[in-house]
XYZ file of C-alpha atoms in Angstrom:
658
model
C 66.629 92.223 122.478
C 64.805 95.209 120.008
C 64.524 95.621 115.996
C 65.617 97.945 114.928
C 63.642 99.121 111.619
C 64.221 101.929 108.953
C 62.120 104.974 109.476
C 61.613 106.064 105.452
C 57.711 106.768 104.965
C 55.103 109.648 103.491
C 55.457 112.468 104.823
C 52.556 114.951 105.530
C 54.261 118.619 105.340
C 54.043 121.078 107.449
C 55.721 124.105 107.569
C 59.735 125.254 106.157
C 62.301 127.077 108.582
C 64.098 130.245 107.142
C 67.541 128.812 104.989
C 70.710 130.696 106.724
C 73.358 131.938 104.395
C 76.604 128.845 105.703
C 79.091 126.366 103.678
C 78.930 123.043 103.932
C 79.316 119.385 103.563
C 76.184 118.062 102.662
C 76.052 113.751 103.524
C 73.442 112.434 101.626
C 72.338 109.526 103.430
C 69.353 106.901 102.571
C 67.477 106.646 105.881
C 66.313 102.390 105.392
C 65.979 99.289 103.603
C 65.752 99.271 100.121
C 61.699 97.947 99.941
C 61.425 100.457 97.272
C 64.936 101.280 95.555
C 62.981 100.368 92.156
C 61.112 104.281 92.792
C 64.773 105.729 92.958
C 66.208 107.012 89.308
C 69.784 104.144 88.970
C 72.367 105.549 91.539
C 70.936 108.464 92.265
C 72.864 107.172 95.845
C 76.272 105.973 94.444
C 75.503 102.862 95.780
C 76.855 101.229 92.104
C 80.219 102.876 94.429
C 80.991 104.726 90.337
C 79.522 108.206 89.534
C 76.981 106.625 86.290
C 74.189 109.655 86.343
C 75.745 112.018 87.976
C 77.628 115.329 86.035
C 81.375 115.467 87.834
C 82.449 119.596 87.346
C 86.103 121.337 88.289
C 86.064 125.093 88.392
C 87.487 127.970 90.446
C 85.948 130.313 92.926
C 86.863 134.210 92.552
C 84.868 137.681 94.826
C 83.337 139.327 92.041
C 82.338 143.078 93.103
C 81.536 141.846 96.510
C 79.793 138.549 95.380
C 81.249 135.188 95.092
C 81.489 133.674 92.551
C 81.561 130.063 91.875
C 82.778 128.995 88.313
C 83.452 125.087 87.394
C 81.846 123.467 83.869
C 82.078 119.650 83.324
C 84.908 117.185 83.858
C 84.533 114.594 81.624
C 83.924 112.601 85.385
C 85.457 112.344 88.073
C 89.093 114.170 89.034
C 91.378 112.770 91.651
C 91.446 114.864 95.224
C 88.078 116.381 93.658
C 85.327 113.781 93.266
C 86.412 111.287 95.784
C 83.965 107.493 95.926
C 84.016 106.379 99.441
C 83.067 102.697 100.927
C 82.067 101.879 103.871
C 82.838 99.194 104.103
C 85.548 98.065 104.876
C 85.548 101.543 106.024
C 87.308 104.877 105.354
C 87.794 105.968 109.158
C 87.423 108.890 110.056
C 86.699 112.764 109.399
C 90.424 114.068 110.941
C 88.884 117.652 112.015
C 85.623 116.727 112.834
C 86.309 112.634 113.630
C 83.225 111.257 112.691
C 82.770 108.841 110.732
C 83.106 109.659 106.715
C 80.965 107.831 105.223
C 76.922 107.582 107.709
C 76.480 106.280 110.127
C 72.812 105.066 108.048
C 73.694 102.006 106.707
C 74.040 103.461 103.564
C 77.011 101.886 101.122
C 78.569 104.039 98.969
C 79.460 108.091 99.258
C 81.369 110.778 97.817
C 84.073 113.349 98.859
C 83.367 115.876 97.314
C 86.878 119.036 97.473
C 89.764 118.306 99.657
C 92.520 120.150 102.074
C 95.270 122.197 99.817
C 93.217 124.968 99.263
C 94.456 126.604 95.912
C 90.743 128.268 95.056
C 89.082 125.087 93.426
C 85.645 124.450 92.662
C 83.738 121.564 92.319
C 80.825 120.316 91.669
C 77.865 117.061 91.103
C 74.646 117.205 89.435
C 71.606 114.804 88.860
C 68.805 114.682 86.855
C 66.062 112.881 87.363
C 61.805 112.807 86.012
C 59.707 112.000 89.005
C 57.688 109.406 87.750
C 53.883 110.734 86.587
C 52.365 108.406 88.867
C 53.568 109.134 91.875
C 52.010 112.802 93.457
C 53.506 111.900 96.158
C 57.360 111.363 96.462
C 60.419 112.781 98.976
C 64.374 112.997 98.888
C 65.290 112.530 102.831
C 69.280 113.540 102.617
C 72.237 114.187 105.595
C 75.090 116.602 105.541
C 78.397 117.279 108.196
C 80.197 120.684 108.093
C 83.914 120.868 108.281
C 86.292 124.344 106.835
C 88.287 126.856 107.317
C 87.320 130.040 108.356
C 90.377 132.330 107.265
C 88.379 134.949 108.835
C 88.455 136.480 105.153
C 85.303 138.678 103.724
C 82.398 137.358 103.260
C 82.664 136.702 99.303
C 85.599 135.694 100.575
C 85.023 132.832 102.307
C 85.372 128.253 101.595
C 82.233 127.011 100.806
C 79.712 125.296 99.738
C 76.325 125.683 97.458
C 73.487 122.702 97.172
C 70.570 123.889 94.630
C 67.330 121.263 93.845
C 65.196 122.698 91.118
C 62.278 121.622 89.496
C 64.007 122.381 85.537
C 60.527 122.042 84.733
C 59.021 125.251 85.275
C 62.620 126.692 87.022
C 61.670 127.476 90.084
C 64.739 126.142 92.863
C 63.314 124.426 95.558
C 64.616 126.978 98.244
C 63.278 124.652 101.645
C 65.994 122.465 100.496
C 68.843 124.668 98.993
C 71.266 125.959 101.116
C 74.486 127.977 100.613
C 77.208 127.627 104.003
C 80.049 129.488 104.601
C 82.137 130.383 107.723
C 82.121 133.890 109.121
C 84.179 134.301 111.808
C 81.482 132.846 114.854
C 79.843 129.287 115.690
C 77.231 128.890 113.391
C 74.018 126.361 114.520
C 75.063 122.656 115.482
C 78.605 123.380 115.284
C 81.432 123.001 116.765
C 84.863 124.494 116.706
C 88.117 121.403 116.215
C 89.816 120.752 118.229
C 92.513 119.245 116.038
C 93.288 122.562 113.016
C 96.723 121.419 112.100
C 97.331 125.187 111.356
C 96.824 128.421 113.423
C 93.705 128.770 111.184
C 89.769 127.849 112.638
C 88.159 124.686 111.606
C 84.982 124.729 111.686
C 82.660 121.375 112.179
C 78.862 119.945 111.823
C 78.150 116.120 112.518
C 75.575 114.642 109.969
C 71.629 115.829 110.049
C 68.944 115.660 108.058
C 67.452 117.669 105.149
C 63.684 116.814 104.054
C 62.648 117.736 99.846
C 59.196 117.529 99.992
C 58.640 116.830 95.875
C 55.078 115.981 96.262
C 52.047 117.231 93.564
C 55.348 117.611 91.391
C 54.534 114.003 89.634
C 56.114 113.991 85.791
C 58.498 117.464 86.169
C 62.158 117.068 86.453
C 63.637 117.697 89.016
C 68.051 118.842 89.087
C 70.462 117.909 92.532
C 74.010 120.044 92.386
C 75.780 119.843 95.305
C 78.978 122.897 94.771
C 82.237 122.969 97.052
C 84.909 125.874 96.813
C 87.952 126.433 99.293
C 88.746 130.039 100.109
C 89.259 132.713 97.078
C 92.743 133.084 98.408
C 93.759 129.849 96.535
C 94.880 129.094 101.094
C 92.902 127.884 102.989
C 89.351 124.946 102.253
C 86.049 124.240 102.057
C 84.798 120.321 100.987
C 82.224 118.070 101.198
C 80.893 114.754 101.290
C 77.448 113.137 99.794
C 75.523 110.039 99.848
C 71.761 110.166 98.413
C 69.682 108.588 99.760
C 67.892 105.273 98.293
C 64.643 106.118 99.368
C 62.555 108.086 97.112
C 59.287 106.881 97.298
C 56.247 108.755 99.936
C 53.351 105.991 99.963
C 52.850 103.249 102.685
C 54.621 100.526 102.871
C 54.949 100.018 105.586
C 57.932 99.073 108.309
C 58.390 95.234 108.848
C 59.124 93.337 112.442
C 59.628 90.029 112.463
C 56.497 87.866 114.375
C 58.795 85.960 116.561
C 60.258 89.736 118.011
C 60.154 90.431 121.898
C 60.006 94.346 121.431
C 60.826 96.891 118.120
C 62.689 99.886 118.715
C 61.190 102.027 115.098
C 64.186 104.219 113.770
C 63.029 107.599 112.741
C 65.631 108.529 110.085
C 69.059 109.919 111.042
C 70.822 113.497 111.832
C 68.048 115.805 112.704
C 67.918 117.564 116.019
C 65.109 116.265 118.151
C 62.120 114.245 117.166
C 58.702 113.562 118.546
C 56.860 110.398 117.590
C 53.055 110.469 117.649
C 49.596 108.166 117.145
C 48.404 107.963 113.345
C 46.028 110.865 113.949
C 48.718 112.736 115.278
C 46.594 113.125 118.594
C 48.863 111.725 120.959
C 53.238 112.166 121.597
C 54.017 108.175 121.941
C 58.185 109.335 122.432
C 61.491 111.857 121.679
C 64.628 110.278 120.571
C 65.353 108.969 116.995
C 64.582 105.746 118.229
C 60.640 104.656 119.356
C 60.964 101.306 121.643
C 57.852 99.477 121.174
C 57.288 95.683 123.711
C 56.342 94.324 122.989
C 55.263 94.476 119.641
C 51.951 96.335 118.362
C 49.506 94.302 116.532
C 51.152 93.762 112.409
C 48.836 97.132 110.616
C 50.048 99.992 113.493
C 50.654 103.275 111.959
C 52.584 105.734 113.301
C 54.916 109.195 112.745
C 57.018 110.903 113.828
C 57.903 115.070 113.342
C 61.397 115.539 112.810
C 63.070 118.552 113.432
C 65.749 119.727 111.874
C 68.983 121.827 112.671
C 67.610 126.171 112.738
C 68.139 127.605 109.106
C 68.882 123.294 107.275
C 66.067 122.516 106.428
C 62.581 122.135 106.697
C 59.851 120.728 109.094
C 58.262 117.377 108.371
C 56.192 114.993 110.168
C 56.388 110.864 108.084
C 54.182 107.705 108.490
C 54.612 104.186 108.647
C 52.456 101.523 109.084
C 53.867 98.267 110.605
C 53.910 94.465 109.711
C 54.870 91.921 110.654
C 56.856 90.330 107.586
C 60.436 91.386 108.007
C 63.165 88.737 106.380
C 66.793 89.016 107.120
C 69.333 86.666 105.653
C 72.848 86.364 106.949
C 75.320 87.480 104.264
C 79.149 85.843 105.423
C 80.421 86.860 102.320
C 82.949 84.820 99.666
C 85.227 82.192 100.956
C 88.982 83.657 101.825
C 92.755 82.872 102.047
C 94.754 84.648 105.090
C 98.359 84.205 104.543
C 100.721 84.184 107.631
C 97.145 84.802 110.106
C 97.064 88.138 108.296
C 93.782 89.746 108.966
C 90.732 89.183 105.914
C 87.650 90.180 106.171
C 84.441 88.386 106.515
C 81.031 89.105 106.054
C 79.058 92.364 104.814
C 78.307 95.748 105.872
C 75.361 95.961 108.692
C 72.874 96.735 107.962
C 70.092 99.125 110.760
C 67.741 97.168 113.303
C 69.608 93.629 112.853
C 72.413 91.983 115.614
C 75.167 89.531 114.228
C 77.053 86.504 115.844
C 80.059 84.613 114.313
C 80.503 80.652 115.824
C 83.038 79.491 116.648
C 85.033 83.294 117.575
C 88.688 82.291 117.793
C 90.364 84.176 115.157
C 87.972 87.183 114.958
C 88.270 90.603 116.122
C 84.965 90.668 117.058
C 81.934 87.815 117.267
C 79.715 90.833 117.265
C 80.314 93.023 114.518
C 78.704 92.014 110.561
C 82.290 92.330 108.548
C 84.560 91.762 111.431
C 88.521 90.390 110.841
C 89.281 86.952 109.991
C 92.906 85.410 111.173
C 92.562 81.882 111.928
C 95.958 79.760 112.653
C 94.224 76.962 110.989
C 91.734 76.838 107.852
C 87.673 78.226 109.767
C 84.758 77.619 108.441
C 82.864 80.392 110.655
C 79.202 80.127 110.664
C 77.277 84.008 110.740
C 74.184 84.173 112.808
C 71.969 87.629 111.729
C 68.617 88.431 112.776
C 66.317 90.775 114.415
C 67.937 92.673 117.024
C 64.265 91.973 118.351
C 65.463 88.364 118.510
C 63.546 87.079 115.267
C 64.113 85.991 111.967
C 67.460 84.244 112.465
C 69.762 82.783 110.042
C 72.615 81.659 108.972
C 75.159 81.367 106.585
C 78.543 80.221 106.278
C 82.534 81.063 105.067
C 85.313 79.338 104.235
C 88.866 81.263 105.931
C 91.774 78.651 104.485
C 94.670 79.762 107.217
C 97.664 79.525 105.149
C 100.816 80.259 106.059
C 104.381 80.235 104.818
C 107.782 79.715 106.126
C 109.493 83.719 105.659
C 112.399 83.105 108.415
C 115.394 84.356 105.522
C 119.152 82.323 107.307
C 122.229 83.504 106.762
C 124.705 80.509 106.692
C 128.627 82.460 106.318
C 129.174 85.561 107.416
C 126.734 88.972 106.775
C 130.532 90.790 106.258
C 134.058 89.692 105.664
C 136.559 90.146 104.076
C 137.543 89.113 100.212
C 140.676 88.439 101.718
C 139.531 85.430 104.337
C 138.301 83.086 102.503
C 134.333 83.368 104.198
C 131.342 83.600 102.266
C 127.688 84.312 102.959
C 124.643 81.384 101.819
C 120.891 82.606 101.872
C 118.688 80.076 102.531
C 114.677 80.299 102.824
C 112.388 77.169 103.274
C 111.007 75.606 99.588
C 107.737 76.942 98.306
C 106.371 76.675 95.068
C 107.711 80.054 93.600
C 110.589 81.888 95.211
C 112.243 84.851 93.381
C 115.494 86.320 95.245
C 116.208 90.196 95.006
C 119.271 92.161 95.096
C 118.686 96.094 96.187
C 115.010 95.833 94.819
C 116.592 93.806 91.867
C 115.401 90.663 90.183
C 117.840 87.890 90.044
C 118.105 86.681 86.595
C 117.586 82.844 87.874
C 118.260 82.841 90.886
C 115.488 80.439 92.225
C 116.066 78.334 94.796
C 116.005 77.567 98.153
C 119.379 78.884 98.692
C 121.538 81.845 97.209
C 125.882 82.125 97.063
C 126.025 85.900 97.607
C 128.959 87.453 95.258
C 128.244 91.376 95.179
C 127.074 93.452 98.505
C 124.465 94.765 98.584
C 120.109 93.963 100.428
C 119.413 90.603 99.187
C 115.061 89.056 100.153
C 113.023 86.921 98.457
C 109.210 87.246 97.603
C 107.846 83.587 98.189
C 104.208 82.013 96.625
C 102.702 79.091 96.322
C 100.079 77.805 94.051
C 97.095 78.892 95.854
C 98.160 82.489 95.814
C 99.861 83.459 98.629
C 102.739 85.590 98.648
C 105.250 86.889 101.312
C 108.284 88.911 101.441
C 111.157 88.043 103.657
C 113.290 90.044 105.711
C 116.080 92.027 104.091
C 119.825 90.873 104.207
C 122.928 93.125 104.004
C 125.456 91.501 103.196
C 129.192 93.237 103.448
C 131.921 92.057 100.510
C 134.869 94.123 101.737
C 138.368 95.049 99.511
C 140.986 96.016 101.515
C 142.917 99.349 101.467
C 146.098 99.604 100.336
C 147.476 100.687 102.948
C 149.630 105.016 102.238
C 152.642 106.898 104.098
C 151.382 109.989 106.293
C 153.524 113.658 106.128
C 155.946 113.717 108.112
C 154.604 115.216 111.039
C 157.066 117.455 113.313
C 157.462 117.476 117.175
C 158.805 119.935 119.452
C 160.454 117.386 122.423
C 158.380 115.863 125.163
C 156.252 118.493 123.796
C 152.657 116.633 122.567
C 151.072 116.563 119.677
C 148.117 114.826 118.336
C 148.211 112.044 115.699
C 145.592 110.629 113.154
C 145.453 108.176 111.499
C 142.899 107.574 108.536
C 139.405 106.589 110.327
C 137.881 104.153 107.516
C 138.141 100.881 109.584
C 136.475 100.004 113.312
C 139.675 99.781 115.565
C 143.152 101.494 115.285
C 146.591 99.835 116.522
C 149.543 102.137 116.704
C 152.468 100.442 117.052
C 155.234 100.436 118.885
C 153.388 101.535 121.320
C 155.283 103.970 122.769
C 155.405 107.873 123.736
C 152.140 107.535 122.931
C 149.031 108.608 125.218
C 146.449 105.633 123.456
C 147.927 103.453 121.506
C 143.951 101.694 119.895
C 143.014 105.490 118.886
C 142.626 106.394 116.141
C 143.799 110.128 117.288
C 146.686 109.295 120.223
C 148.745 112.052 121.007
C 152.569 111.327 120.747
C 154.736 112.979 123.959
C 158.837 111.571 123.188
C 162.337 112.802 122.810
C 163.485 110.908 119.892
C 161.394 110.307 116.090
C 159.683 107.298 115.848
C 157.944 105.580 113.032
C 155.079 104.049 113.964
C 152.168 101.293 111.779
C 149.041 101.957 111.793
C 147.331 98.787 111.831
C 142.951 99.927 110.956
C 140.665 96.809 110.185
C 137.012 97.454 109.185
C 133.632 96.123 111.085
C 134.151 93.055 107.606
C 137.933 92.576 109.170
C 139.792 93.848 106.163
C 142.878 94.969 107.642
C 144.918 98.427 106.387
C 148.436 99.070 107.828
C 149.541 103.001 107.646
C 152.215 104.079 108.906
C 153.157 107.797 110.267
C 156.534 108.964 110.226
C 157.817 111.514 113.824
C 160.172 113.701 113.725
C 161.794 115.451 116.564
C 162.665 119.441 116.857
C 164.373 121.283 118.437
C 162.178 124.687 118.161
C 159.050 125.510 115.844
C 159.771 126.542 112.387
C 158.125 127.853 109.117
C 159.471 126.960 105.807
C 158.157 128.142 102.596
C 160.005 127.385 98.957
C 161.294 130.732 96.942
C 160.240 129.624 94.398
C 157.611 126.306 92.745
C 157.126 125.395 89.519
C 153.438 124.263 88.541
C 153.786 122.482 85.438
C 151.892 119.462 86.456
C 155.445 117.890 86.066
C 154.683 115.913 89.776
C 158.434 117.979 91.380
C 157.174 121.153 92.951
C 154.205 122.049 91.227
C 152.142 123.412 94.878
C 153.463 126.552 97.322
C 153.644 125.025 100.625
C 155.044 126.058 103.798
C 156.587 123.290 105.730
C 155.753 123.479 109.480
C 158.014 122.192 112.312
C 155.946 121.800 115.875
C 153.064 123.759 113.986
C 149.942 122.974 115.801
C 147.039 124.625 114.360
C 147.066 126.538 111.309
C 145.419 129.051 111.387
C 146.043 130.354 107.669
C 148.873 130.526 104.854
C 147.381 133.176 102.574
C 149.460 134.069 98.589
C 148.825 137.778 97.140
C 149.935 139.330 93.860
C 152.109 142.033 93.954
C 148.810 144.594 93.709
C 147.834 142.872 97.254
C 145.201 140.925 95.300
C 144.527 137.677 97.386
C 145.613 134.622 94.794
C 144.660 131.622 97.679
C 144.368 130.860 100.997
C 143.723 127.014 103.315
C 144.046 126.509 106.881
C 144.560 123.388 106.521
C 148.359 122.031 106.228
C 149.517 120.124 103.304
C 146.840 121.740 101.044
C 149.435 124.641 98.747
C 148.203 127.230 95.526
C 148.982 125.481 92.569
C 148.748 128.548 90.686
C 145.395 128.624 89.151
C 143.237 130.755 89.235
C 139.559 130.158 88.299
C 140.889 127.294 86.172
C 143.452 129.562 84.556
C 146.978 129.423 85.093
C 148.804 132.708 86.167
C 152.016 134.236 84.408
C 155.797 134.326 86.004
C 155.623 136.226 88.823
C 156.650 136.832 92.251
C 154.359 136.459 95.006
C 153.904 137.185 98.656
C 153.200 135.109 101.016
C 152.310 134.973 105.232
C 151.467 132.085 107.735
C 150.286 132.047 110.591
C 149.757 129.267 113.418
C 150.002 127.962 116.722
C 152.922 125.899 117.911
C 153.075 123.156 120.440
C 154.429 125.299 122.904
C 151.090 126.787 123.035
C 152.437 130.356 121.181
C 151.736 132.378 118.050
C 153.578 132.170 114.656
C 154.008 134.104 111.978
C 155.938 134.788 108.562
C 155.786 136.585 105.748
C 157.897 136.012 102.360
C 158.080 135.808 98.562
C 158.058 133.528 96.421
C 158.265 133.235 92.810
C 156.052 131.299 90.239
C 157.987 130.281 87.500
C 156.614 129.398 84.079
C 158.535 127.000 82.451
């Protein structure tokens, strides 16, 4: 096993590469142990989990005379969806477009997200000003970034973007080597990839984590401002957003890289996110390795000095060289986290965020999502004391810590004594039952039921019921929902008379509110259990239709079928729509008509007053709610007879106002 040592110390600047204009998401991440965090201004690294010390901005972006103009002003604090705090533990997942972690992979505890995916020509920003201590002639910051933006192929001044400005405020000098303007412009940018999940037809470019150094050497006593801005496209439809996390290491002095005296090997790790790395001895005369990690086995003597050359992605920072002195004074402290409670085996997090260069082992492994993580999820079947052993990856400095995960089980089963659906006339009932616990509260349709706090509840009304259960130790559960139906039978009704030709099929229709229907007597019907059987007979017949609902409620309707010798359409010669319940509606009487095409009524000038294709509908003498005066109207009827012939008839009727 090998110890991982965060490599963050001091630099000899060699040169700055040219800066290209690109839109980017900058993630400024700490690269190492917090040994020199005291040299950093308070919360510049967001490790307080707040925006304390930072100024937040909001505004808009526009294209003005071919120039992109971001106009923002202080917002008085973070604005929802535009300034978002992210926490590494328990974690915020992966970026949906680039599938890279939204928190810097160097072990930083917090970062922020600037902007969102909503478009709207929004602009936002954050800034931080600090003064370099007067005694710090060697001073630096390293930040990391990753980039995501849509590329709508607008004009250059109209594209989404991000701007980074690092300024020596005391001398009003922009530090160009560490300041950028990022925007897409229809072609791949250095280090960028095309997202396989753009979500729309607009391409999305992303760039995984990279790093940039800010050289602040020989600026002791100067005030420095970090300013990060993001903006959507100027047409309100396309986005660009950023994640920001400032490095916790602000000192360039030689304080060394530590490893354990009993390590068998050492991995010295350079800051994450550069394009390439080259390792040297302390005099830069010999190359001793490549890549972010330098493997040394066995560990070199304490006091050994080494250097690494950091090559940024083209156009995204300065070539830099860092030095470190290895010392065998590393101390590892295991953090198992506070005791927690798991209810009904619901997974709960234990431990803390991982630190680079350390390995972890939990015992016992039972009930853990992964016994080799620093922060696994625990859901033991019984209360368990877990022991965490943390050590350097080289095997040394092993320490332990413990955490108790109390496993509490609430029986959240919900039983029904009786029936979940029944008819109120059947003397059935429904009683809900849960197992006794400290607190019980019954709910109906998501509203608490007053004075319903016992293990049993007698349901008296239809609704959706469940119980909220809790223990004195604070464990809570909610039962499943039970839908209880207490039904009432519908009153029976007599259907309008159906007229049928002798031995000619005619479809009958029962009301469809039930689960089953039974026609009696079962003669001259093709299916006595159908809601719409076909009748064919030579004599009049009266039927009782028994309709049964899923709850067991029974309703009996009646249907009389009258045999006629021929198809006939009859329409009254007059009607009196005075709402006395007699002759109030003008409608046709259809004998042997199986399908009414239309019944239309016109006034003397040919204006259509009423029409329908439903057999029992008619005109009540109103037009748009206004009663029409006494008049003679013309009606037209057309339909299909039981003999499959078309029948059409016209005539007149008198509307009489009394």
